[in-house]
PDB file of C-alpha atoms in Angstrom:
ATOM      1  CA  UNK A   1      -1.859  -9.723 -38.862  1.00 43.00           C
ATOM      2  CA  UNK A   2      -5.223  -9.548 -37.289  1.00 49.00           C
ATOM      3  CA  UNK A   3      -7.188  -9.376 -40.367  1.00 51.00           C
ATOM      4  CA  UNK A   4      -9.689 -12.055 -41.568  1.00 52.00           C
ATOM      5  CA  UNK A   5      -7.872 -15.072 -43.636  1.00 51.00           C
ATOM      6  CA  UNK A   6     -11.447 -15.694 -46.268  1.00 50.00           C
ATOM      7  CA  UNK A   7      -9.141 -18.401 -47.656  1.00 52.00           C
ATOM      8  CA  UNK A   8      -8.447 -20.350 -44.445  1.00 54.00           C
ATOM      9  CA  UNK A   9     -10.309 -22.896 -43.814  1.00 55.00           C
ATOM     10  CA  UNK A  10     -11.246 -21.766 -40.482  1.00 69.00           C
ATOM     11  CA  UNK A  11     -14.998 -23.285 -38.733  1.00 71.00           C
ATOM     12  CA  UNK A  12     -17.746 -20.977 -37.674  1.00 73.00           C
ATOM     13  CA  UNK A  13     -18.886 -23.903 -35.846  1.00 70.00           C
ATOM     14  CA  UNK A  14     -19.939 -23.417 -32.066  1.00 73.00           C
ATOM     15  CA  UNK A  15     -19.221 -26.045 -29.130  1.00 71.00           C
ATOM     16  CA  UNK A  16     -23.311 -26.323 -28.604  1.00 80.00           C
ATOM     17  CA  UNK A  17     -23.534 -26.641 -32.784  1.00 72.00           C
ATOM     18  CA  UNK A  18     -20.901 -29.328 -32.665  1.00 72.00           C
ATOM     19  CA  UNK A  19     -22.560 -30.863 -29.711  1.00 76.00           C
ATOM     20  CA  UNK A  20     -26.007 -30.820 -31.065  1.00 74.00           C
ATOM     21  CA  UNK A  21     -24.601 -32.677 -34.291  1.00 74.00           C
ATOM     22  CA  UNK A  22     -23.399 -35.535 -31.569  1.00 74.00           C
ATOM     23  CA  UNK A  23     -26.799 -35.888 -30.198  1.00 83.00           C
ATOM     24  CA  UNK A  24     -29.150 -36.140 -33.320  1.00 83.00           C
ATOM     25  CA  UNK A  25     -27.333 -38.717 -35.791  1.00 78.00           C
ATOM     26  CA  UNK A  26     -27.187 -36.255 -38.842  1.00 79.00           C
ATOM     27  CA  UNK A  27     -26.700 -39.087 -41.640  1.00 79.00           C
ATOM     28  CA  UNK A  28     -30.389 -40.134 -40.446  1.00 83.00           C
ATOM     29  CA  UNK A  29     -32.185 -36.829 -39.705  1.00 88.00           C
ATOM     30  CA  UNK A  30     -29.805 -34.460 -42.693  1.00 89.00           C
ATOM     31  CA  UNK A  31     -30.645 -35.948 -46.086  1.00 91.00           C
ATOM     32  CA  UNK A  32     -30.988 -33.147 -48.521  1.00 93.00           C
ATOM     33  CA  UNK A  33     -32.767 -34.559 -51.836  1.00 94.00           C
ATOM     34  CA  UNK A  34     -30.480 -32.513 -53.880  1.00 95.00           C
ATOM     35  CA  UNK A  35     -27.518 -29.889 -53.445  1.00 96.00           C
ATOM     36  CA  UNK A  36     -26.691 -27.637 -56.572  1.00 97.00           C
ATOM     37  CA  UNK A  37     -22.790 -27.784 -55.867  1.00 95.00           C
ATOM     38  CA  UNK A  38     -20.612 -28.042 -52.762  1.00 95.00           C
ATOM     39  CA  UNK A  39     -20.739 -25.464 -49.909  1.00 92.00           C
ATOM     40  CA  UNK A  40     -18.010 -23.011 -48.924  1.00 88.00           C
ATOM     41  CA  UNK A  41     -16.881 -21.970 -45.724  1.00 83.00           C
ATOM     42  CA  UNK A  42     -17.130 -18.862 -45.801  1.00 84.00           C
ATOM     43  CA  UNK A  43     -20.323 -18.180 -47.893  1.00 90.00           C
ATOM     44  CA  UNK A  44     -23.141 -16.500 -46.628  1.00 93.00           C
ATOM     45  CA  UNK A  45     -26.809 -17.851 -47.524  1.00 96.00           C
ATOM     46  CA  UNK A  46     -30.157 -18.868 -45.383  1.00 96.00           C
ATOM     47  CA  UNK A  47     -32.318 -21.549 -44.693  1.00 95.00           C
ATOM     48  CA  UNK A  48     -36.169 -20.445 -45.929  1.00 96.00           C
ATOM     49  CA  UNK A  49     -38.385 -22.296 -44.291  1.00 95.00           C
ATOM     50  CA  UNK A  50     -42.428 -21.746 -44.876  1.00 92.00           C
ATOM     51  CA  UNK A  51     -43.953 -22.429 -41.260  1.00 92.00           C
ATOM     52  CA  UNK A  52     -47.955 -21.643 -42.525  1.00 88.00           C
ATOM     53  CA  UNK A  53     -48.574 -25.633 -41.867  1.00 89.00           C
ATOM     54  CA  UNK A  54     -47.698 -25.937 -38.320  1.00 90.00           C
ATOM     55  CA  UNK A  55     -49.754 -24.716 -35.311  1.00 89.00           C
ATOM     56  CA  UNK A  56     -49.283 -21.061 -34.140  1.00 85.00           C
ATOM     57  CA  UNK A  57     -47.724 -22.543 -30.691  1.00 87.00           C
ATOM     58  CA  UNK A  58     -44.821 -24.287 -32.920  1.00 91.00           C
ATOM     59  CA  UNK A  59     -44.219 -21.447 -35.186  1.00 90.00           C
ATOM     60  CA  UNK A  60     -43.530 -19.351 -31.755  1.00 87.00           C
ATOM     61  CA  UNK A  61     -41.639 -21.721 -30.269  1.00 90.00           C
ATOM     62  CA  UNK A  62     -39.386 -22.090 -33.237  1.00 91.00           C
ATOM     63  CA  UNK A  63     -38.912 -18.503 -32.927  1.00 90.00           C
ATOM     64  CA  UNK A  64     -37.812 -18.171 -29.415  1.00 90.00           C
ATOM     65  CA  UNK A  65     -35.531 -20.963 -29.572  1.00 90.00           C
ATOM     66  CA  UNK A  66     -33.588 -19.614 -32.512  1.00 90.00           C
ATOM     67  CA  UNK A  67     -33.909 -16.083 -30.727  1.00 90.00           C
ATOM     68  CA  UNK A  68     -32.214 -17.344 -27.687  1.00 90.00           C
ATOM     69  CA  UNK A  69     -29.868 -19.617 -29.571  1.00 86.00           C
ATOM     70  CA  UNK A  70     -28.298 -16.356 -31.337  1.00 83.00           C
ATOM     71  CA  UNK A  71     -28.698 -14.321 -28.191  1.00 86.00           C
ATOM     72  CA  UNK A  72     -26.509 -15.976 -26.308  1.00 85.00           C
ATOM     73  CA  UNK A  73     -24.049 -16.783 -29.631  1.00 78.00           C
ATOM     74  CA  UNK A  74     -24.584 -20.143 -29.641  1.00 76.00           C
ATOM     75  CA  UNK A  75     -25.586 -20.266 -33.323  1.00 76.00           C
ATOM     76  CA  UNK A  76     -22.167 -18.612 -34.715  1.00 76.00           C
ATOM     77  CA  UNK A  77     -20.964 -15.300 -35.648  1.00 79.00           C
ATOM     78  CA  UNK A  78     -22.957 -13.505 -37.266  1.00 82.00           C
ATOM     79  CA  UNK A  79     -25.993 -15.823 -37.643  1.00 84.00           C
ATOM     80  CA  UNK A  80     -29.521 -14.161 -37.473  1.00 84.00           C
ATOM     81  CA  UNK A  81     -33.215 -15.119 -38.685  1.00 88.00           C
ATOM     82  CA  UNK A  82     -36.005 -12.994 -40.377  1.00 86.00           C
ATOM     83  CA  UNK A  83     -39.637 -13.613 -40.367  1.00 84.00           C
ATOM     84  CA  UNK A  84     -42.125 -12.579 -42.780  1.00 82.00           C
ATOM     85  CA  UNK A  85     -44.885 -12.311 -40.404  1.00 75.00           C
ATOM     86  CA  UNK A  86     -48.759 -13.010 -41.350  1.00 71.00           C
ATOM     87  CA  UNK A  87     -51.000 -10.458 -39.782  1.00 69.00           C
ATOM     88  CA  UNK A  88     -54.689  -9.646 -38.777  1.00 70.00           C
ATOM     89  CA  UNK A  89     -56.127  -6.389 -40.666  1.00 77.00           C
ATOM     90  CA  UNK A  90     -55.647  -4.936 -37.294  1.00 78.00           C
ATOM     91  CA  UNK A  91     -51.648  -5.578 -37.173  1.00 72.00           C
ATOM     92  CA  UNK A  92     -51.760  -8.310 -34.456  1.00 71.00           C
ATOM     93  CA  UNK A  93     -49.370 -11.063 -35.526  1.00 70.00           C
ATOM     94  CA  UNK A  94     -50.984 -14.646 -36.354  1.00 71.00           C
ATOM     95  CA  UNK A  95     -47.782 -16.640 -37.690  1.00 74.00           C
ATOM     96  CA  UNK A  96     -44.797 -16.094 -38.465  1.00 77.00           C
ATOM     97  CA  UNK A  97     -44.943 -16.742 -42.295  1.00 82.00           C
ATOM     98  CA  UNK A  98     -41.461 -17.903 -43.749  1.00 89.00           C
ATOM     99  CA  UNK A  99     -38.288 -17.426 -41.865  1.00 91.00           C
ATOM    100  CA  UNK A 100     -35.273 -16.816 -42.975  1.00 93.00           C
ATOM    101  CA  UNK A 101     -32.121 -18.501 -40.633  1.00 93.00           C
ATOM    102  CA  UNK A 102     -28.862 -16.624 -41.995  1.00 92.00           C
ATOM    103  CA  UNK A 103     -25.434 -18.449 -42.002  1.00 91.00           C
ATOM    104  CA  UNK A 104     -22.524 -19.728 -43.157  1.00 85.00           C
ATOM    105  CA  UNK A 105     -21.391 -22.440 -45.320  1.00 86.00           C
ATOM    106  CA  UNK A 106     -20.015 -24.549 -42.873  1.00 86.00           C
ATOM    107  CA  UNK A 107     -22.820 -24.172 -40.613  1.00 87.00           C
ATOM    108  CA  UNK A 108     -25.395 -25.345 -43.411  1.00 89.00           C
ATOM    109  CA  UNK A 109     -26.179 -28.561 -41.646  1.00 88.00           C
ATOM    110  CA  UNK A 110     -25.931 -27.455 -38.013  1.00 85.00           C
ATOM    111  CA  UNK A 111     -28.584 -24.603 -38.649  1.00 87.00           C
ATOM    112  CA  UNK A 112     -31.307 -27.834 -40.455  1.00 92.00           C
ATOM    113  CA  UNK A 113     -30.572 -29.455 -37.267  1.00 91.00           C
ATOM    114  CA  UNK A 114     -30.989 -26.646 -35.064  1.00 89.00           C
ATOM    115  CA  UNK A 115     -34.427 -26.349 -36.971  1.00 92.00           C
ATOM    116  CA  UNK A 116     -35.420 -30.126 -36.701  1.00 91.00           C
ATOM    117  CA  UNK A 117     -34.895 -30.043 -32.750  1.00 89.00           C
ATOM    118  CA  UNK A 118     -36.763 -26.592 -32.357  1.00 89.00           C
ATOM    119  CA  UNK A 119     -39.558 -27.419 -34.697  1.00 92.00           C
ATOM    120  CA  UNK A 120     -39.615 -31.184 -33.265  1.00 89.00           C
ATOM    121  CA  UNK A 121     -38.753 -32.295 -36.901  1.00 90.00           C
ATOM    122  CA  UNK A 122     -41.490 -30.384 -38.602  1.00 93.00           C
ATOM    123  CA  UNK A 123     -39.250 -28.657 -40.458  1.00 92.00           C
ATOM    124  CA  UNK A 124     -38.085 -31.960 -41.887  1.00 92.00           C
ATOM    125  CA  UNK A 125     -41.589 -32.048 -44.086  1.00 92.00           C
ATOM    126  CA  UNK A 126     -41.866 -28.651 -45.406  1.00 94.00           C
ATOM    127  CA  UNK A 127     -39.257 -28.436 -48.212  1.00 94.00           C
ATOM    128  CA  UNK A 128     -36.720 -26.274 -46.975  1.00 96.00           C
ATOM    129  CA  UNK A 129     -34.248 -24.704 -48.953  1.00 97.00           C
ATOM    130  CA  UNK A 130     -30.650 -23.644 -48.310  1.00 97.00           C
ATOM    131  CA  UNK A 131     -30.638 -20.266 -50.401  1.00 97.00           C
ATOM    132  CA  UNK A 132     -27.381 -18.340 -51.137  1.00 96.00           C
ATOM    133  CA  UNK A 133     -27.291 -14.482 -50.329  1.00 93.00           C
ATOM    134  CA  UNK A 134     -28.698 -13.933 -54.058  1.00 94.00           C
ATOM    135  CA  UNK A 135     -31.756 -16.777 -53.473  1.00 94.00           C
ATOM    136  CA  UNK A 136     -30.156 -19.245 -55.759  1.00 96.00           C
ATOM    137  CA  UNK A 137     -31.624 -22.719 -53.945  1.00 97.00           C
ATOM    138  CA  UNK A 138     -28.227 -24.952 -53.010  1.00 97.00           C
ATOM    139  CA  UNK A 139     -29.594 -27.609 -50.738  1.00 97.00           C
ATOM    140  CA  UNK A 140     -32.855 -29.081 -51.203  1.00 97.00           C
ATOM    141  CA  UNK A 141     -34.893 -31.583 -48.465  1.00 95.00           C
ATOM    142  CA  UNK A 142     -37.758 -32.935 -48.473  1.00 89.00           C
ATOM    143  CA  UNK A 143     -41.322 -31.827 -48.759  1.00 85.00           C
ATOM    144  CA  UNK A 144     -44.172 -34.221 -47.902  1.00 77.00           C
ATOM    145  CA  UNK A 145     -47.085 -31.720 -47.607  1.00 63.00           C
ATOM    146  CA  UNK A 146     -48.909 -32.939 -50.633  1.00 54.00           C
ATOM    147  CA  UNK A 147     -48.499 -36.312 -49.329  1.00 55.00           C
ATOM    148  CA  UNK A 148     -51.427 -38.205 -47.230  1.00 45.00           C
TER     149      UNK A 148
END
């Protein structure tokens, strides 16, 4: 049958995912400070990240790497990202707010290292949050913005 198996325990993982996890060590850069319960393979849920602390220039280039990433399918089936957008009173964008990088459960880590690399590890001091598709937070990291 060609039909989807949602019991198998099939990967959604890419070659360039899987490659990317053998060039930045994840037990050093991938240390959520909690995780509500285990993750499932076929889940669906996003990483929120608030970008309002970094500098307009890494907020874009976040954006295009993780545009070109999915373009091209790197990222997965069915991966995609949402911004929030902050705007001038005239419309003109000036950040793009909190974004919103949709996967799977098996791609959970992949996706916070795809963010590390394109945010050159910013993202590893803003608290993000692994959300499932009804915003429950399941994985946790670090946030060191009130720190000095």
């Amino acid at each position: 049958s060609d039909s989807l198996d949602w019991h198998a325990n099939k990967s959604h993982l890419t070659q360039e995912l899987l490659n990317l996890e053998a060039i930045i060590n994840p037990t050093k850069r991938y240390k959520p400070l909690s995780q509500s319960r285990p993750l499932v393979t076929w889940e669906r849920g996003y990483w929120h990240i608030d970008t309002d602390s970094w500098s307009v220039s890494t907020q874009l280039n976040v954006w295009n790497m993780l545009e070109k990433t999915i373009k091209r399918g790197a990222a997965g089936y069915a991966t995609w990202c949402e911004m929030t957008g902050r705007r001038r009173c005239d419309g003109s964008l000036i950040g793009l707010g909190k974004i919103k990088l949709w996967c799977w459960g098996d791609e959970v880590m992949h996706m916070y290292l795809l963010l590390y690399t394109a945010s050159l590890r910013k993202v590893a001091k803003v608290g993000a949050q692994w959300r499932s598709w009804n915003g429950d937070v399941i994985v946790q990291m670090k946030d060191d913005r009130d720190r000095n």
